[in-house]
Amino acid sequence: MNLGKPDLKWYIQQKAAQNVKERLYGYPTHSNQLPVQTQIKFSIPTEFVGCINDQDQKDVIKILKFTHLKWLAKNNSFALGYNKINNQKRQGHLSIFDLNDWKLFYKKFANDEAMVGILNQEYLNKVFGIGSNGGIYTIEKGQGGLEQRPVLETKILQITEGAFSPNHHKIAFSSQDKLIYLYDVQSESKETLMGHGKEVYTVQWNPENSLIISGADDETIRLWDASSRDEILNLKRHNLGVKKVRWNRNGTYFATTGKDKQTLLFDLRKMDMEIFKLHQNQVDTIFWHPKYQNIFLTGDANGSISCYNINAPNEPMYVQHVPETIVTDLALDSSGSMMSVIRAKQVQPDQKISMADQISIYKTA
């Protein structure tokens, strides 16, 4: 289906105006593990390889470590975001972990801003760290080995997440000030999308066209036309704040997660919606399988990772459950055969103080 610009807004609004089909799925128990046959069929990595621990834990209450993951296209390695709290300030780091020699390289952001996301350019095998105050950083090989350098200074404050446009000429940023910023990398100009009533947690650019999706603490999911900056659709389907929004690889489906423990799946062509109540706590992360476009994974604040097949929505299953941990991010490599997971341990549950102290790595069985 070609969602060209002239018909984009009309098409989606017409579909949404019809009776949206809503289907609700299950509360499976933790014992409902993903069968080995299904794991092999969809290359879900569940065999433990090893883990990365931060040894600098002199004061676990004041240190928040690993935050974001992104596998590199080559070299059997992944990028990760790292925050360290020093004098009540979050100091962001962009890091590379190489599985070949099991070494971690990291450098601190130049102006002590916090790490809030990772961008990648797969065709160049490059990754960029996003700073909370608009700095964009990358890691490159220099005379002394790997070096970190600033790439852009967007001067956009209170950023929560960022995403490249399909041609990588623009970056969409969500922010705490209720706005979405569209930053032109070449001209260094910026535009804003206004509509959300509270902090915008998450934003994603459709991989095939000018559509942008966003989710905020105002409980809404919004679709935008980046070309005209028009709001196309305002969906209030979550009962609490929307934590993550993610398109599948061809841009026909998007999944959302929220503080209400729900995972929602939308078919853009039909505006059908599936509702999954598989998790027992806030769902913080989504990752679409890089090889199978009908498979995606989610992770929650109860230590569970779940798997969904959009062709069999009535059969969502748990991949794994690690008690007393929080899944803050997960990512698969380009083949889907390796998975890295950031797990935080709840230090003081009553005060909701946690520390992301471990990255677990898995491979297909």
GROMACS .gro file of C-alpha atoms in nm:
model
  365
    1MET     CA    1   0.000   0.000   0.000
    2ASN     CA    2   0.137   0.342  -0.097
    3LEU     CA    3   0.061   0.607   0.164
    4GLY     CA    4   0.145   0.906  -0.051
    5LYS     CA    5   0.139   1.251   0.101
    6PRO     CA    6  -0.184   1.383  -0.068
    7ASP     CA    7  -0.394   1.092   0.063
    8LEU     CA    8  -0.210   1.021   0.388
    9LYS     CA    9  -0.418   1.225   0.631
   10TRP     CA   10  -0.751   1.146   0.462
   11TYR     CA   11  -0.684   0.772   0.448
   12ILE     CA   12  -0.589   0.728   0.813
   13GLN     CA   13  -0.869   0.950   0.942
   14GLN     CA   14  -1.127   0.765   0.730
   15LYS     CA   15  -1.010   0.432   0.864
   16ALA     CA   16  -1.007   0.557   1.222
   17ALA     CA   17  -1.357   0.700   1.185
   18GLN     CA   18  -1.489   0.350   1.122
   19ASN     CA   19  -1.556   0.114   1.410
   20VAL     CA   20  -1.207   0.026   1.530
   21LYS     CA   21  -1.185  -0.343   1.610
   22GLU     CA   22  -1.044  -0.398   1.955
   23ARG     CA   23  -0.942  -0.742   2.075
   24LEU     CA   24  -0.821  -0.817   2.424
   25TYR     CA   25  -0.575  -1.095   2.500
   26GLY     CA   26  -0.499  -1.289   2.807
   27TYR     CA   27  -0.314  -1.302   3.136
   28PRO     CA   28  -0.086  -1.607   3.091
   29THR     CA   29   0.112  -1.726   3.390
   30HIS     CA   30   0.490  -1.700   3.414
   31SER     CA   31   0.511  -2.075   3.358
   32ASN     CA   32   0.392  -2.022   3.000
   33GLN     CA   33   0.744  -2.015   2.857
   34LEU     CA   34   0.812  -1.989   2.484
   35PRO     CA   35   0.841  -2.345   2.342
   36VAL     CA   36   1.183  -2.443   2.208
   37GLN     CA   37   1.029  -2.510   1.865
   38THR     CA   38   0.896  -2.155   1.850
   39GLN     CA   39   1.227  -2.014   1.973
   40ILE     CA   40   1.411  -2.184   1.686
   41LYS     CA   41   1.147  -2.091   1.428
   42PHE     CA   42   1.160  -1.721   1.508
   43SER     CA   43   1.524  -1.702   1.625
   44ILE     CA   44   1.442  -1.580   1.975
   45PRO     CA   45   1.776  -1.583   2.162
   46THR     CA   46   1.728  -1.744   2.504
   47GLU     CA   47   2.055  -1.931   2.569
   48PHE     CA   48   2.264  -1.732   2.818
   49VAL     CA   49   2.611  -1.630   2.695
   50GLY     CA   50   2.735  -1.393   2.965
   51CYS     CA   51   2.683  -1.055   3.125
   52ILE     CA   52   2.846  -0.716   3.174
   53ASN     CA   53   2.853  -0.587   3.529
   54ASP     CA   54   2.951  -0.240   3.640
   55GLN     CA   55   3.213  -0.286   3.909
   56ASP     CA   56   3.205   0.080   4.019
   57GLN     CA   57   2.921   0.043   4.272
   58LYS     CA   58   3.048   0.222   4.581
   59ASP     CA   59   2.711   0.390   4.633
   60VAL     CA   60   2.437   0.198   4.456
   61ILE     CA   61   2.167   0.447   4.555
   62LYS     CA   62   2.337   0.733   4.369
   63ILE     CA   63   2.451   0.551   4.058
   64LEU     CA   64   2.228   0.475   3.758
   65LYS     CA   65   2.416   0.286   3.492
   66PHE     CA   66   2.326   0.132   3.153
   67THR     CA   67   2.024   0.284   2.978
   68HIS     CA   68   2.009   0.211   2.602
   69LEU     CA   69   2.121  -0.059   2.356
   70LYS     CA   70   2.180  -0.072   1.981
   71TRP     CA   71   2.357  -0.355   1.797
   72LEU     CA   72   2.606  -0.253   1.528
   73ALA     CA   73   2.566  -0.390   1.177
   74LYS     CA   74   2.916  -0.543   1.180
   75ASN     CA   75   3.194  -0.662   1.410
   76ASN     CA   76   2.979  -0.858   1.659
   77SER     CA   77   2.941  -0.559   1.891
   78PHE     CA   78   2.674  -0.323   2.024
   79ALA     CA   79   2.651   0.036   2.140
   80LEU     CA   80   2.510   0.119   2.478
   81GLY     CA   81   2.414   0.428   2.668
   82TYR     CA   82   2.544   0.484   3.018
   83ASN     CA   83   2.453   0.743   3.282
   84LYS     CA   84   2.640   0.811   3.601
   85ILE     CA   85   2.506   1.043   3.867
   86ASN     CA   86   2.766   1.280   4.009
   87ASN     CA   87   2.669   1.570   4.238
   88GLN     CA   88   2.303   1.519   4.140
   89LYS     CA   89   2.385   1.550   3.770
   90ARG     CA   90   2.352   1.270   3.517
   91GLN     CA   91   2.669   1.230   3.312
   92GLY     CA   92   2.603   1.054   2.984
   93HIS     CA   93   2.840   0.811   2.812
   94LEU     CA   94   2.831   0.651   2.469
   95SER     CA   95   2.986   0.305   2.487
   96ILE     CA   96   3.083   0.017   2.261
   97PHE     CA   97   3.100  -0.345   2.376
   98ASP     CA   98   3.291  -0.592   2.160
   99LEU     CA   99   3.194  -0.959   2.202
  100ASN     CA  100   3.511  -1.073   2.028
  101ASP     CA  101   3.739  -0.962   2.310
  102TRP     CA  102   3.470  -0.892   2.574
  103LYS     CA  103   3.585  -0.536   2.631
  104LEU     CA  104   3.386  -0.224   2.710
  105PHE     CA  105   3.489   0.117   2.577
  106TYR     CA  106   3.314   0.430   2.697
  107LYS     CA  107   3.361   0.806   2.696
  108LYS     CA  108   3.176   1.082   2.882
  109PHE     CA  109   2.972   1.342   2.695
  110ALA     CA  110   3.162   1.668   2.667
  111ASN     CA  111   2.916   1.891   2.854
  112ASP     CA  112   2.798   1.646   3.121
  113GLU     CA  113   2.448   1.609   2.977
  114ALA     CA  114   2.254   1.287   3.032
  115MET     CA  115   2.228   1.004   2.779
  116VAL     CA  116   1.865   0.982   2.656
  117GLY     CA  117   1.890   0.772   2.340
  118ILE     CA  118   2.094   0.619   2.057
  119LEU     CA  119   2.056   0.687   1.684
  120ASN     CA  120   2.207   0.463   1.419
  121GLN     CA  121   2.289   0.475   1.049
  122GLU     CA  122   2.299   0.110   0.947
  123TYR     CA  123   2.439   0.172   0.599
  124LEU     CA  124   2.740   0.354   0.752
  125ASN     CA  125   2.756   0.129   1.059
  126LYS     CA  126   2.754   0.443   1.277
  127VAL     CA  127   2.586   0.516   1.608
  128PHE     CA  128   2.515   0.849   1.773
  129GLY     CA  129   2.442   0.924   2.137
  130ILE     CA  130   2.169   1.178   2.217
  131GLY     CA  131   2.229   1.415   2.505
  132SER     CA  132   1.940   1.554   2.710
  133ASN     CA  133   2.037   1.912   2.618
  134GLY     CA  134   2.063   1.860   2.244
  135GLY     CA  135   2.417   1.732   2.195
  136ILE     CA  136   2.475   1.454   1.940
  137TYR     CA  137   2.792   1.246   1.977
  138THR     CA  138   2.956   0.959   1.790
  139ILE     CA  139   3.248   0.720   1.834
  140GLU     CA  140   3.510   0.687   1.561
  141LYS     CA  141   3.854   0.537   1.520
  142GLY     CA  142   4.135   0.783   1.585
  143GLN     CA  143   4.512   0.769   1.623
  144GLY     CA  144   4.476   0.658   1.983
  145GLY     CA  145   4.202   0.404   1.911
  146LEU     CA  146   3.831   0.471   1.950
  147GLU     CA  147   3.749   0.835   2.019
  148GLN     CA  148   3.427   1.016   2.097
  149ARG     CA  149   3.350   1.349   1.933
  150PRO     CA  150   3.053   1.587   1.918
  151VAL     CA  151   2.867   1.591   1.586
  152LEU     CA  152   2.582   1.840   1.638
  153GLU     CA  153   2.470   2.090   1.896
  154THR     CA  154   2.095   2.123   1.837
  155LYS     CA  155   2.034   2.347   2.142
  156ILE     CA  156   1.710   2.161   2.210
  157LEU     CA  157   1.665   2.114   2.584
  158GLN     CA  158   1.492   1.844   2.791
  159ILE     CA  159   1.507   1.578   2.517
  160THR     CA  160   1.362   1.237   2.605
  161GLU     CA  161   1.416   1.044   2.278
  162GLY     CA  162   1.515   1.090   1.913
  163ALA     CA  163   1.466   0.922   1.574
  164PHE     CA  164   1.608   0.971   1.224
  165SER     CA  165   1.385   1.036   0.922
  166PRO     CA  166   1.405   0.766   0.650
  167ASN     CA  167   1.662   0.967   0.451
  168HIS     CA  168   1.854   1.068   0.768
  169HIS     CA  169   1.822   1.438   0.681
  170LYS     CA  170   1.610   1.517   0.986
  171ILE     CA  171   1.581   1.404   1.347
  172ALA     CA  172   1.258   1.403   1.547
  173PHE     CA  173   1.303   1.471   1.919
  174SER     CA  174   1.045   1.421   2.195
  175SER     CA  175   1.081   1.643   2.500
  176GLN     CA  176   0.970   1.713   2.853
  177ASP     CA  177   0.819   2.048   2.745
  178LYS     CA  178   0.526   1.872   2.567
  179LEU     CA  179   0.670   1.940   2.220
  180ILE     CA  180   0.817   1.736   1.935
  181TYR     CA  181   1.104   1.901   1.749
  182LEU     CA  182   1.197   1.833   1.386
  183TYR     CA  183   1.564   1.919   1.343
  184ASP     CA  184   1.715   1.956   0.995
  185VAL     CA  185   2.069   1.818   1.009
  186GLN     CA  186   2.189   2.012   0.702
  187SER     CA  187   2.035   2.356   0.760
  188GLU     CA  188   2.034   2.323   1.143
  189SER     CA  189   1.682   2.466   1.145
  190LYS     CA  190   1.403   2.326   1.362
  191GLU     CA  191   1.023   2.306   1.360
  192THR     CA  192   0.782   2.201   1.633
  193LEU     CA  193   0.477   1.975   1.657
  194MET     CA  194   0.234   2.088   1.927
  195GLY     CA  195  -0.056   1.893   2.070
  196HIS     CA  196   0.048   1.679   2.365
  197GLY     CA  197  -0.061   1.802   2.708
  198LYS     CA  198   0.222   1.652   2.912
  199GLU     CA  199   0.580   1.528   2.877
  200VAL     CA  200   0.641   1.342   2.550
  201TYR     CA  201   0.829   1.022   2.632
  202THR     CA  202   0.880   0.869   2.290
  203VAL     CA  203   0.884   0.946   1.916
  204GLN     CA  204   0.948   0.738   1.602
  205TRP     CA  205   0.965   0.818   1.231
  206ASN     CA  206   0.792   0.578   0.992
  207PRO     CA  207   1.064   0.396   0.791
  208GLU     CA  208   0.879   0.441   0.460
  209ASN     CA  209   0.710   0.784   0.460
  210SER     CA  210   0.656   1.114   0.640
  211LEU     CA  211   0.451   0.973   0.926
  212ILE     CA  212   0.567   1.034   1.283
  213ILE     CA  213   0.422   0.863   1.589
  214SER     CA  214   0.457   0.989   1.945
  215GLY     CA  215   0.349   0.887   2.295
  216ALA     CA  216   0.320   1.101   2.608
  217ASP     CA  217   0.228   1.112   2.972
  218ASP     CA  218  -0.111   1.257   2.868
  219GLU     CA  219  -0.206   0.894   2.778
  220THR     CA  220  -0.232   0.972   2.404
  221ILE     CA  221  -0.070   0.827   2.093
  222ARG     CA  222  -0.050   1.080   1.812
  223LEU     CA  223   0.019   1.047   1.441
  224TRP     CA  224   0.169   1.341   1.254
  225ASP     CA  225   0.249   1.429   0.892
  226ALA     CA  226   0.604   1.562   0.915
  227SER     CA  227   0.578   1.735   0.575
  228SER     CA  228   0.282   1.955   0.670
  229ARG     CA  229   0.330   1.931   1.049
  230ASP     CA  230  -0.040   1.840   1.078
  231GLU     CA  231  -0.171   1.615   1.353
  232ILE     CA  232  -0.344   1.330   1.171
  233LEU     CA  233  -0.478   1.125   1.457
  234ASN     CA  234  -0.509   1.142   1.835
  235LEU     CA  235  -0.560   0.802   1.996
  236LYS     CA  236  -0.637   0.769   2.366
  237ARG     CA  237  -0.617   0.395   2.416
  238HIS     CA  238  -0.384   0.368   2.717
  239ASN     CA  239  -0.510   0.435   3.069
  240LEU     CA  240  -0.180   0.587   3.185
  241GLY     CA  241   0.126   0.742   3.019
  242VAL     CA  242   0.257   0.594   2.693
  243LYS     CA  243   0.620   0.483   2.743
  244LYS     CA  244   0.725   0.354   2.399
  245VAL     CA  245   0.605   0.362   2.037
  246ARG     CA  246   0.775   0.157   1.764
  247TRP     CA  247   0.704   0.091   1.393
  248ASN     CA  248   0.773  -0.245   1.236
  249ARG     CA  249   1.035  -0.246   0.960
  250ASN     CA  250   0.798  -0.173   0.669
  251GLY     CA  251   0.590   0.081   0.859
  252THR     CA  252   0.252  -0.094   0.834
  253TYR     CA  253   0.218  -0.178   1.205
  254PHE     CA  254   0.311   0.007   1.521
  255ALA     CA  255   0.320  -0.116   1.878
  256THR     CA  256   0.289   0.093   2.195
  257THR     CA  257   0.350   0.023   2.563
  258GLY     CA  258   0.253   0.212   2.875
  259LYS     CA  259   0.247   0.259   3.247
  260ASP     CA  260  -0.090   0.078   3.247
  261LYS     CA  261   0.092  -0.257   3.185
  262GLN     CA  262  -0.067  -0.287   2.840
  263THR     CA  263   0.086  -0.346   2.497
  264LEU     CA  264  -0.119  -0.225   2.200
  265LEU     CA  265  -0.072  -0.325   1.836
  266PHE     CA  266  -0.216  -0.115   1.552
  267ASP     CA  267  -0.255  -0.211   1.185
  268LEU     CA  268  -0.216   0.115   0.994
  269ARG     CA  269  -0.393  -0.024   0.688
  270LYS     CA  270  -0.710  -0.123   0.875
  271MET     CA  271  -0.673   0.069   1.202
  272ASP     CA  272  -0.737  -0.257   1.385
  273MET     CA  273  -0.610  -0.266   1.742
  274GLU     CA  274  -0.500  -0.561   1.950
  275ILE     CA  275  -0.475  -0.519   2.328
  276PHE     CA  276  -0.230  -0.740   2.517
  277LYS     CA  277  -0.241  -0.757   2.896
  278LEU     CA  278   0.047  -0.998   2.928
  279HIS     CA  279   0.263  -0.797   3.166
  280GLN     CA  280   0.210  -0.742   3.537
  281ASN     CA  281   0.393  -0.409   3.560
  282GLN     CA  282   0.482  -0.102   3.355
  283VAL     CA  283   0.609  -0.195   3.005
  284ASP     CA  284   0.917   0.010   2.919
  285THR     CA  285   1.056  -0.127   2.595
  286ILE     CA  286   0.961  -0.273   2.255
  287PHE     CA  287   1.181  -0.430   1.988
  288TRP     CA  288   1.066  -0.563   1.649
  289HIS     CA  289   1.245  -0.873   1.522
  290PRO     CA  290   1.494  -0.770   1.249
  291LYS     CA  291   1.428  -1.079   1.037
  292TYR     CA  292   1.061  -1.166   1.096
  293GLN     CA  293   0.838  -0.862   1.054
  294ASN     CA  294   0.548  -1.026   1.237
  295ILE     CA  295   0.742  -1.076   1.564
  296PHE     CA  296   0.815  -0.825   1.838
  297LEU     CA  297   0.936  -0.840   2.200
  298THR     CA  298   0.852  -0.630   2.508
  299GLY     CA  299   1.012  -0.592   2.850
  300ASP     CA  300   0.858  -0.470   3.176
  301ALA     CA  301   0.937  -0.345   3.526
  302ASN     CA  302   0.859  -0.689   3.667
  303GLY     CA  303   1.157  -0.859   3.501
  304SER     CA  304   0.958  -1.022   3.220
  305ILE     CA  305   1.027  -1.034   2.846
  306SER     CA  306   0.738  -1.133   2.621
  307CYS     CA  307   0.709  -1.237   2.255
  308TYR     CA  308   0.421  -1.158   2.017
  309ASN     CA  309   0.334  -1.292   1.674
  310ILE     CA  310   0.095  -1.057   1.492
  311ASN     CA  311  -0.024  -1.349   1.278
  312ALA     CA  312  -0.129  -1.535   1.594
  313PRO     CA  313  -0.221  -1.258   1.841
  314ASN     CA  314  -0.407  -1.493   2.072
  315GLU     CA  315  -0.082  -1.675   2.155
  316PRO     CA  316   0.154  -1.423   2.320
  317MET     CA  317   0.406  -1.590   2.547
  318TYR     CA  318   0.678  -1.514   2.797
  319VAL     CA  319   1.035  -1.557   2.680
  320GLN     CA  320   1.181  -1.528   3.028
  321HIS     CA  321   1.114  -1.390   3.375
  322VAL     CA  322   1.382  -1.280   3.623
  323PRO     CA  323   1.222  -1.181   3.956
  324GLU     CA  324   1.309  -0.852   4.130
  325THR     CA  325   1.455  -0.696   3.815
  326ILE     CA  326   1.346  -0.425   3.572
  327VAL     CA  327   1.395  -0.464   3.196
  328THR     CA  328   1.492  -0.113   3.090
  329ASP     CA  329   1.593  -0.196   2.731
  330LEU     CA  330   1.652  -0.490   2.498
  331ALA     CA  331   1.786  -0.526   2.144
  332LEU     CA  332   1.851  -0.800   1.885
  333ASP     CA  333   2.132  -0.802   1.631
  334SER     CA  334   2.060  -0.781   1.256
  335SER     CA  335   2.022  -1.160   1.222
  336GLY     CA  336   1.805  -1.197   1.531
  337SER     CA  337   2.041  -1.459   1.671
  338MET     CA  338   2.186  -1.246   1.954
  339MET     CA  339   2.001  -1.043   2.216
  340SER     CA  340   2.126  -0.803   2.481
  341VAL     CA  341   1.907  -0.702   2.777
  342ILE     CA  342   1.959  -0.430   3.037
  343ARG     CA  343   1.830  -0.543   3.376
  344ALA     CA  344   1.807  -0.318   3.680
  345LYS     CA  345   1.768  -0.444   4.035
  346GLN     CA  346   1.513  -0.277   4.257
  347VAL     CA  347   1.718  -0.143   4.549
  348GLN     CA  348   1.442   0.025   4.747
  349PRO     CA  349   1.100  -0.064   4.600
  350ASP     CA  350   0.910   0.175   4.827
  351GLN     CA  351   1.114   0.469   4.699
  352LYS     CA  352   1.137   0.336   4.344
  353ILE     CA  353   1.515   0.370   4.339
  354SER     CA  354   1.679   0.131   4.096
  355MET     CA  355   2.018   0.076   3.942
  356ALA     CA  356   2.079  -0.066   3.595
  357ASP     CA  357   2.376  -0.281   3.689
  358GLN     CA  358   2.385  -0.564   3.436
  359ILE     CA  359   2.360  -0.636   3.064
  360SER     CA  360   2.276  -0.999   2.989
  361ILE     CA  361   2.363  -1.144   2.648
  362TYR     CA  362   2.179  -1.438   2.488
  363LYS     CA  363   2.203  -1.641   2.167
  364THR     CA  364   1.967  -1.872   1.984
  365ALA     CA  365   1.949  -2.226   2.120
   0.00000   0.00000   0.00000
